[in-house]
């Protein structure tokens, strides 16, 4: 039977370390969170981030805008926060409301790279590609933290990533490559997908399709990391991996919920602290 990569446990240890460091700072880091509209899922995510901030001692400032605020109002707020020397991190909660002509890419580019704690700005993505990141993308960074805590070394292993998004798939592949893994990225156009995933020593599922990864797609002893969040009725969430069927074949596996999700938020806290320290060093 596989062992769990427990995101609640590992994120808790990381948050405790961050809290200890922040408690010794003369001024705590400040994270500005922009929330547009009243999407219930986004409100849950923002609430989780707010609780994590409170736990580690980061000041969370919420900026709530109506769903029809518009691009110009959002850009004006971002520019205001960029200019505020007391704000160390800026997060615009995605996705933005549909039907109001928002350009999410333009908004991500508008956030100062020094305050881009999500690591979406092209300058920070470029640093990641060069292997010189100041901050790690939150979800891939959380995956690495989980693997490190379990003593799983990626060097020489075949890592297969299902998904090619800019948020998870591409940066996850790049970080694994920088850890000396051999990396394959699969996606919706990949032919004979199970034959490729069965070669994976470490399989990362980030497709956003409920129970997409089945037992026949996983080789015995593989490490399986489930990044998927699929909402069911009520507040239940499940992953991209059919956990009950796949778990008996794995050496390690992440649960959903309680796996990668808590790690994503913990890395956001780590990035906010790191951004505050970098900004202090540059002044």
C-alpha positions as a printed Julia matrix, in Angstrom:
283×3 Matrix{Float64}:
   0.0    0.0     0.0
   1.22   3.47   -0.83
   2.28   6.14    1.62
   0.5    9.49    1.65
   2.21  12.71    0.66
   0.33  14.63    3.35
   0.0   18.26    2.32
  -1.69  19.29    5.55
   1.21  17.96    7.61
   4.02  19.27    5.39
   2.41  22.68    4.86
   1.93  22.97    8.61
   5.64  22.43    9.19
   6.51  25.04    6.56
   4.04  27.57    7.97
   5.49  27.08   11.44
   8.99  27.84   10.12
   7.73  30.94    8.35
   5.89  32.11   11.46
   9.04  31.77   13.54
  11.01  33.89   11.07
   8.32  36.54   10.66
   7.89  36.89   14.42
  11.45  38.2    14.58
  10.93  40.88   11.91
  10.41  44.52   12.91
   7.56  44.84   10.39
   5.55  41.92    8.99
   5.18  41.4     5.23
   1.98  42.72    3.67
   0.05  40.79    1.0
  -2.58  42.62   -1.04
  -5.32  40.32   -2.37
  -7.64  41.55   -5.11
 -11.0   39.8    -5.43
 -13.38  40.75   -8.23
 -17.01  39.72   -7.88
 -18.56  37.17   -5.56
 -17.62  33.8    -7.04
 -18.06  31.27   -4.19
 -14.98  29.2    -5.08
 -12.79  32.3    -5.26
 -14.13  33.46   -1.91
 -13.17  30.09   -0.39
  -9.65  30.34   -1.83
  -9.21  33.9    -0.56
 -10.48  32.86    2.85
  -7.94  30.03    3.01
  -5.15  32.43    2.09
  -6.31  34.91    4.71
  -6.2   32.23    7.41
  -2.7   31.2     6.34
  -1.56  34.83    6.53
  -2.94  35.1    10.06
  -1.16  31.91   11.07
   2.3   33.05    9.96
   1.97  36.73   10.81
   1.6   38.18    7.31
  -0.79  41.14    7.06
  -3.52  40.39    4.51
  -5.2   43.37    2.87
  -8.26  42.52    0.81
  -9.4   44.73   -2.03
 -12.93  43.77   -3.08
 -14.25  45.03   -6.4
 -17.63  44.47   -8.08
 -17.65  41.99  -10.94
 -18.25  44.79  -13.45
 -15.38  46.96  -12.17
 -13.67  46.73  -15.55
 -10.1   46.48  -16.77
  -9.15  50.12  -16.21
 -10.27  50.08  -12.56
  -8.3   46.9   -11.92
  -5.19  48.32  -13.57
  -5.5   51.5   -11.53
  -5.66  49.49   -8.32
  -2.67  47.35   -9.32
  -0.64  50.46  -10.15
  -1.56  51.95   -6.78
  -0.4   48.79   -4.99
   2.78  48.64   -7.08
   3.65  52.14   -5.87
   2.89  51.4    -2.21
   6.23  50.6    -0.57
   4.42  48.97    2.35
   2.89  46.28    0.1
   5.26  43.37   -0.57
   3.05  40.97   -2.53
   0.1   41.41   -4.88
  -2.31  38.63   -5.77
  -5.24  39.0    -8.17
  -7.56  36.06   -7.58
  -8.32  34.18  -10.79
 -10.47  33.46  -12.68
 -12.03  36.86  -13.18
 -15.77  37.18  -13.93
 -16.64  36.34  -17.5
 -18.41  38.76  -19.78
 -16.72  41.94  -18.58
 -13.81  42.14  -21.03
 -11.01  41.37  -18.57
  -7.58  40.56  -19.96
  -6.03  38.31  -17.34
  -2.64  38.21  -19.05
  -2.43  42.01  -19.17
  -3.32  42.2   -15.5
  -0.64  39.66  -14.59
   1.9   41.68  -16.56
   0.83  44.85  -14.77
   1.84  43.53  -11.35
   5.4   44.51  -10.49
   7.72  41.49  -10.89
   9.09  42.23   -7.41
   5.58  41.81   -5.94
   4.43  38.99   -8.22
   4.04  36.28   -5.57
   2.09  34.05   -7.97
   5.06  34.09  -10.4
   2.94  34.87  -13.45
   4.85  37.9   -14.77
   6.91  37.19  -17.93
  10.08  38.45  -16.22
   9.69  35.93  -13.41
   8.74  33.16  -15.84
  11.91  33.96  -17.78
  14.01  33.69  -14.62
  12.42  30.32  -13.96
  13.31  29.14  -17.46
  16.92  30.21  -16.89
  17.07  28.37  -13.59
  17.47  31.62  -11.66
  14.06  32.18  -10.02
  13.62  34.59   -7.12
  10.35  32.85   -6.27
   8.82  29.5    -7.24
   5.35  29.15   -8.8
   3.06  28.25   -5.93
   1.66  24.88   -7.0
   4.8   23.4    -8.61
   6.83  24.77   -5.71
   4.44  23.05   -3.33
   4.88  19.76   -5.17
   8.65  20.01   -4.8
   8.29  20.75   -1.09
   6.16  17.61   -0.68
   8.65  15.45   -2.56
  11.59  16.88   -0.63
   9.89  16.22    2.7
   9.41  12.58    1.71
  13.02  12.26    0.57
  12.05  11.67   -3.06
  14.97  12.69   -5.29
  14.0   13.47   -8.89
  17.52  13.12  -10.27
  17.59  10.45  -12.97
  13.87   9.71  -12.69
  11.34   9.91  -15.48
   8.77  12.56  -14.57
   5.6   12.62  -16.69
   3.39  15.7   -16.4
  -0.15  15.49  -17.75
  -1.11  19.07  -18.54
   0.65  22.0   -20.19
  -0.84  25.04  -18.47
   1.29  28.08  -17.69
   0.3   27.77  -14.03
   1.18  24.11  -13.36
   2.21  21.92  -16.28
   4.98  23.96  -17.91
   6.63  25.27  -14.71
   6.36  21.84  -13.07
   8.2   20.31  -16.0
  10.89  22.99  -15.89
  11.47  22.59  -12.14
  11.72  18.81  -12.52
  14.2   19.27  -15.36
  16.28  21.53  -13.13
  16.28  18.7   -10.57
  17.94  16.49  -13.24
  14.84  14.49  -14.08
  13.98  13.3   -17.56
  10.67  15.02  -18.31
   7.78  14.25  -20.64
   4.82  16.63  -20.98
   1.55  15.1   -22.12
  -1.66  16.87  -23.1
  -4.97  16.49  -24.94
  -3.25  15.79  -28.27
  -0.88  13.14  -26.9
  -1.31   9.77  -28.6
  -1.23   6.51  -26.65
  -1.19   8.39  -23.35
  -1.34   5.33  -21.05
   1.76   3.85  -22.68
   3.66   7.02  -21.73
   2.28   7.45  -18.21
   3.16   3.81  -17.43
   6.82   4.77  -17.91
   6.67   7.44  -15.2
   8.63   7.1   -11.98
   6.8   10.27  -10.91
   3.43  11.07  -12.47
   1.95  14.57  -12.04
  -1.7   14.9   -13.03
  -2.87  18.44  -13.77
  -5.7   18.14  -16.28
  -8.8   19.2   -14.36
 -10.8   16.08  -15.25
 -12.3   13.96  -12.5
 -10.59  10.54  -12.1
  -8.81  10.94  -15.44
  -5.85   8.84  -14.27
  -6.85   5.21  -13.8
  -4.94   2.24  -12.43
  -3.94   0.95  -15.87
  -2.08   4.23  -16.51
   0.3    3.84  -13.54
   3.23   1.5   -13.13
   3.86  -0.33   -9.89
   5.86   1.68   -7.37
   5.33   5.05   -9.04
   4.95   8.33   -7.15
   1.64   9.96   -8.12
   0.97  13.65   -7.51
  -2.62  14.77   -8.06
  -2.91  18.51   -8.7
  -6.54  18.33   -9.87
  -9.39  20.06   -8.05
 -12.78  18.92   -9.34
 -15.83  20.17   -7.49
 -18.7   17.8    -6.85
 -22.08  18.51   -5.28
 -21.87  20.59   -2.15
 -18.31  21.47   -1.13
 -16.73  18.11   -1.93
 -13.65  18.06   -4.14
 -11.88  15.17   -5.82
  -8.77  14.94   -7.95
  -7.72  13.93  -11.43
  -6.58  10.55  -10.09
  -8.92   7.67   -9.24
  -7.38   7.47   -5.77
  -8.96   4.21   -4.57
  -7.91   2.32   -7.7
  -4.46   3.87   -8.13
  -3.22   4.04   -4.53
  -2.51   0.29   -4.14
  -0.02   0.46   -7.04
   1.96   3.5    -5.8
   4.89   4.01   -3.49
   3.61   7.52   -2.67
   0.43   9.41   -3.59
  -1.21  12.72   -2.73
  -4.82  12.76   -1.5
  -7.43  15.25   -2.69
  -8.26  17.21   -0.65
  -5.3   17.53    1.69
  -2.44  17.02   -0.75
  -1.16  19.7    -3.1
  -3.8   22.3    -2.19
  -2.43  23.22    1.26
   1.08  23.31   -0.2
   0.08  25.88   -2.82
  -1.04  28.28   -0.11
   2.05  27.59    2.02
   4.34  28.46   -0.9
   2.36  31.67   -1.42
   3.22  32.6     2.17
   6.87  31.65    1.56
   6.94  33.81   -1.58
   5.44  36.79    0.23
   8.14  36.62    2.89
  10.85  36.17    0.27
   9.51  39.12   -1.76
   9.55  41.33    1.35
  13.17  40.39    2.08
  14.25  40.98   -1.54
  12.56  44.38   -1.61
  14.29  45.36    1.62
  17.65  44.32    0.21
  17.1   46.41   -2.93
  16.43  49.65   -1.02
